[in-house]
Amino acid sequence: QVQLVESGGGLVQPGGSLRLSCAASGNILSLKIMAWYRQVPGKQRELVAQIGSGGRTVYSNSVQDRFTISRDNPKNTTSLQMNSLKPDDTAVYYCYAEVALHSWSIYYGYWGPGTQVTVSS
């Protein structure tokens, strides 16, 4: 099986920074997309940022120019550097990865349990 474990959440003041990390472990043949999503109560989970195995990135308009996603392919990890945080960034942040287990052509989606980020003075 595959496990994703996030770390780095917490409480930060507006304008501050946090760095989230996610490590994937298990019988991983390959990781394709790695991404960060976030969710607040009563709303749908939304994409924050994603990064492909080749480094191509996509960002939500709301975090463009403030957040930076990166990954370390040999270590199966991804990180999200969050700067200039706003109260609207408060949410549970989830790590997501597309994982190949036994075949290079079949990928499965896995989620981490989530980590709380609270931006408040």
PDB file of C-alpha atoms in Angstrom:
ATOM      1  CA  GLN A   1       0.000   0.000   0.000  1.00  0.00           C
ATOM      2  CA  VAL A   2       0.902   3.651  -0.259  1.00  0.00           C
ATOM      3  CA  GLN A   3       0.899   6.241   2.486  1.00  0.00           C
ATOM      4  CA  LEU A   4       1.131  10.004   2.204  1.00  0.00           C
ATOM      5  CA  VAL A   5       2.049  11.921   5.339  1.00  0.00           C
ATOM      6  CA  GLU A   6       1.902  15.704   5.557  1.00  0.00           C
ATOM      7  CA  SER A   7       3.772  17.897   8.021  1.00  0.00           C
ATOM      8  CA  GLY A   8       4.371  21.577   8.667  1.00  0.00           C
ATOM      9  CA  GLY A   9       0.913  22.966   9.343  1.00  0.00           C
ATOM     10  CA  GLY A  10       0.134  25.296  12.204  1.00  0.00           C
ATOM     11  CA  LEU A  11      -0.869  28.789  13.260  1.00  0.00           C
ATOM     12  CA  VAL A  12       0.717  31.806  11.591  1.00  0.00           C
ATOM     13  CA  GLN A  13      -0.015  35.515  11.541  1.00  0.00           C
ATOM     14  CA  PRO A  14      -1.190  37.252   8.360  1.00  0.00           C
ATOM     15  CA  GLY A  15       1.771  38.030   6.150  1.00  0.00           C
ATOM     16  CA  GLY A  16       3.763  35.141   7.569  1.00  0.00           C
ATOM     17  CA  SER A  17       5.110  31.980   5.960  1.00  0.00           C
ATOM     18  CA  LEU A  18       4.760  28.238   6.388  1.00  0.00           C
ATOM     19  CA  ARG A  19       6.261  25.289   4.585  1.00  0.00           C
ATOM     20  CA  LEU A  20       4.278  22.085   4.156  1.00  0.00           C
ATOM     21  CA  SER A  21       5.919  18.802   3.312  1.00  0.00           C
ATOM     22  CA  CYS A  22       4.539  15.483   2.139  1.00  0.00           C
ATOM     23  CA  ALA A  23       6.312  12.143   1.960  1.00  0.00           C
ATOM     24  CA  ALA A  24       5.013   9.177  -0.005  1.00  0.00           C
ATOM     25  CA  SER A  25       5.995   5.671   1.059  1.00  0.00           C
ATOM     26  CA  GLY A  26       5.145   2.104   0.105  1.00  0.00           C
ATOM     27  CA  ASN A  27       5.462  -0.048  -2.997  1.00  0.00           C
ATOM     28  CA  ILE A  28       5.855   2.879  -5.371  1.00  0.00           C
ATOM     29  CA  LEU A  29       6.944   2.226  -8.924  1.00  0.00           C
ATOM     30  CA  SER A  30       6.472   5.805 -10.086  1.00  0.00           C
ATOM     31  CA  LEU A  31       4.856   9.074  -9.038  1.00  0.00           C
ATOM     32  CA  LYS A  32       3.219  11.207 -11.684  1.00  0.00           C
ATOM     33  CA  ILE A  33       1.325  14.243 -10.400  1.00  0.00           C
ATOM     34  CA  MET A  34       1.939  15.454  -6.849  1.00  0.00           C
ATOM     35  CA  ALA A  35      -0.376  18.159  -5.607  1.00  0.00           C
ATOM     36  CA  TRP A  36      -1.732  20.140  -2.695  1.00  0.00           C
ATOM     37  CA  TYR A  37      -5.436  20.700  -2.157  1.00  0.00           C
ATOM     38  CA  ARG A  38      -7.230  22.550   0.606  1.00  0.00           C
ATOM     39  CA  GLN A  39     -10.672  22.449   2.110  1.00  0.00           C
ATOM     40  CA  VAL A  40     -12.670  24.556   4.520  1.00  0.00           C
ATOM     41  CA  PRO A  41     -15.864  23.358   6.222  1.00  0.00           C
ATOM     42  CA  GLY A  42     -18.874  23.524   3.943  1.00  0.00           C
ATOM     43  CA  LYS A  43     -16.842  23.949   0.763  1.00  0.00           C
ATOM     44  CA  GLN A  44     -15.431  21.637  -1.859  1.00  0.00           C
ATOM     45  CA  ARG A  45     -11.820  20.616  -1.786  1.00  0.00           C
ATOM     46  CA  GLU A  46      -9.900  22.843  -4.180  1.00  0.00           C
ATOM     47  CA  LEU A  47      -6.601  22.518  -5.971  1.00  0.00           C
ATOM     48  CA  VAL A  48      -3.872  24.783  -4.626  1.00  0.00           C
ATOM     49  CA  ALA A  49      -0.898  23.669  -6.715  1.00  0.00           C
ATOM     50  CA  GLN A  50       0.348  20.648  -8.613  1.00  0.00           C
ATOM     51  CA  ILE A  51       3.662  19.540 -10.061  1.00  0.00           C
ATOM     52  CA  GLY A  52       4.386  16.889 -12.654  1.00  0.00           C
ATOM     53  CA  SER A  53       7.281  14.463 -12.595  1.00  0.00           C
ATOM     54  CA  GLY A  54       9.138  16.717 -15.032  1.00  0.00           C
ATOM     55  CA  GLY A  55       8.624  19.809 -12.873  1.00  0.00           C
ATOM     56  CA  ARG A  56       5.737  21.466 -14.702  1.00  0.00           C
ATOM     57  CA  THR A  57       3.619  23.396 -12.200  1.00  0.00           C
ATOM     58  CA  VAL A  58       0.042  24.652 -12.036  1.00  0.00           C
ATOM     59  CA  TYR A  59      -1.252  27.074  -9.424  1.00  0.00           C
ATOM     60  CA  SER A  60      -4.629  28.299  -8.319  1.00  0.00           C
ATOM     61  CA  ASN A  61      -5.132  31.976  -9.159  1.00  0.00           C
ATOM     62  CA  SER A  62      -5.592  32.728  -5.470  1.00  0.00           C
ATOM     63  CA  VAL A  63      -2.080  31.553  -4.546  1.00  0.00           C
ATOM     64  CA  GLN A  64      -0.141  32.431  -7.697  1.00  0.00           C
ATOM     65  CA  ASP A  65       3.019  34.403  -6.859  1.00  0.00           C
ATOM     66  CA  ARG A  66       2.694  33.594  -3.133  1.00  0.00           C
ATOM     67  CA  PHE A  67       3.023  29.801  -2.988  1.00  0.00           C
ATOM     68  CA  THR A  68       5.694  27.606  -4.538  1.00  0.00           C
ATOM     69  CA  ILE A  69       5.412  23.859  -5.015  1.00  0.00           C
ATOM     70  CA  SER A  70       8.461  21.651  -5.418  1.00  0.00           C
ATOM     71  CA  ARG A  71       9.297  17.961  -5.374  1.00  0.00           C
ATOM     72  CA  ASP A  72      12.211  15.638  -4.825  1.00  0.00           C
ATOM     73  CA  ASN A  73      11.710  12.677  -7.134  1.00  0.00           C
ATOM     74  CA  PRO A  74      14.276  10.287  -5.608  1.00  0.00           C
ATOM     75  CA  LYS A  75      12.808  10.879  -2.144  1.00  0.00           C
ATOM     76  CA  ASN A  76       9.132  10.815  -3.270  1.00  0.00           C
ATOM     77  CA  THR A  77       8.421  14.075  -1.492  1.00  0.00           C
ATOM     78  CA  THR A  78       6.731  17.329  -2.307  1.00  0.00           C
ATOM     79  CA  SER A  79       6.735  20.656  -0.485  1.00  0.00           C
ATOM     80  CA  LEU A  80       4.600  23.771  -0.558  1.00  0.00           C
ATOM     81  CA  GLN A  81       6.248  27.031   0.461  1.00  0.00           C
ATOM     82  CA  MET A  82       3.530  29.468   1.452  1.00  0.00           C
ATOM     83  CA  ASN A  83       4.414  33.152   1.760  1.00  0.00           C
ATOM     84  CA  SER A  84       2.357  36.280   2.395  1.00  0.00           C
ATOM     85  CA  LEU A  85      -0.324  34.179   4.020  1.00  0.00           C
ATOM     86  CA  LYS A  86      -3.827  35.583   4.351  1.00  0.00           C
ATOM     87  CA  PRO A  87      -6.722  34.612   6.628  1.00  0.00           C
ATOM     88  CA  ASP A  88      -8.473  33.226   3.513  1.00  0.00           C
ATOM     89  CA  ASP A  89      -5.685  30.633   3.258  1.00  0.00           C
ATOM     90  CA  THR A  90      -6.953  29.022   6.453  1.00  0.00           C
ATOM     91  CA  ALA A  91      -7.928  25.446   5.635  1.00  0.00           C
ATOM     92  CA  VAL A  92      -6.978  21.827   5.963  1.00  0.00           C
ATOM     93  CA  TYR A  93      -4.293  21.145   3.361  1.00  0.00           C
ATOM     94  CA  TYR A  94      -4.131  17.719   1.738  1.00  0.00           C
ATOM     95  CA  CYS A  95      -1.326  16.115  -0.186  1.00  0.00           C
ATOM     96  CA  TYR A  96      -2.322  14.125  -3.282  1.00  0.00           C
ATOM     97  CA  ALA A  97      -0.261  11.872  -5.511  1.00  0.00           C
ATOM     98  CA  GLU A  98      -0.822   9.730  -8.584  1.00  0.00           C
ATOM     99  CA  VAL A  99       1.072   6.502  -8.006  1.00  0.00           C
ATOM    100  CA  ALA A 100       1.990   3.591 -10.233  1.00  0.00           C
ATOM    101  CA  LEU A 101       2.255   0.379  -8.223  1.00  0.00           C
ATOM    102  CA  HIS A 102       2.754  -2.519 -10.643  1.00  0.00           C
ATOM    103  CA  SER A 103       2.463  -1.059 -14.132  1.00  0.00           C
ATOM    104  CA  TRP A 104       3.965   2.037 -15.731  1.00  0.00           C
ATOM    105  CA  SER A 105       0.625   2.747 -17.433  1.00  0.00           C
ATOM    106  CA  ILE A 106      -1.809   2.488 -14.485  1.00  0.00           C
ATOM    107  CA  TYR A 107      -1.853   5.161 -11.801  1.00  0.00           C
ATOM    108  CA  TYR A 108      -3.937   5.385  -8.639  1.00  0.00           C
ATOM    109  CA  GLY A 109      -4.758   8.498  -6.644  1.00  0.00           C
ATOM    110  CA  TYR A 110      -3.830   8.683  -2.969  1.00  0.00           C
ATOM    111  CA  TRP A 111      -4.535  11.299  -0.335  1.00  0.00           C
ATOM    112  CA  GLY A 112      -2.809  12.225   2.879  1.00  0.00           C
ATOM    113  CA  PRO A 113      -4.833  12.739   6.089  1.00  0.00           C
ATOM    114  CA  GLY A 114      -4.441  16.523   5.937  1.00  0.00           C
ATOM    115  CA  THR A 115      -2.767  19.201   8.026  1.00  0.00           C
ATOM    116  CA  GLN A 116      -4.418  22.291   9.463  1.00  0.00           C
ATOM    117  CA  VAL A 117      -3.166  25.727   8.450  1.00  0.00           C
ATOM    118  CA  THR A 118      -4.612  28.660  10.373  1.00  0.00           C
ATOM    119  CA  VAL A 119      -3.794  32.246   9.463  1.00  0.00           C
ATOM    120  CA  SER A 120      -4.895  34.569  12.213  1.00  0.00           C
ATOM    121  CA  SER A 121      -3.651  37.428  14.358  1.00  0.00           C
TER     122      SER A 121
END
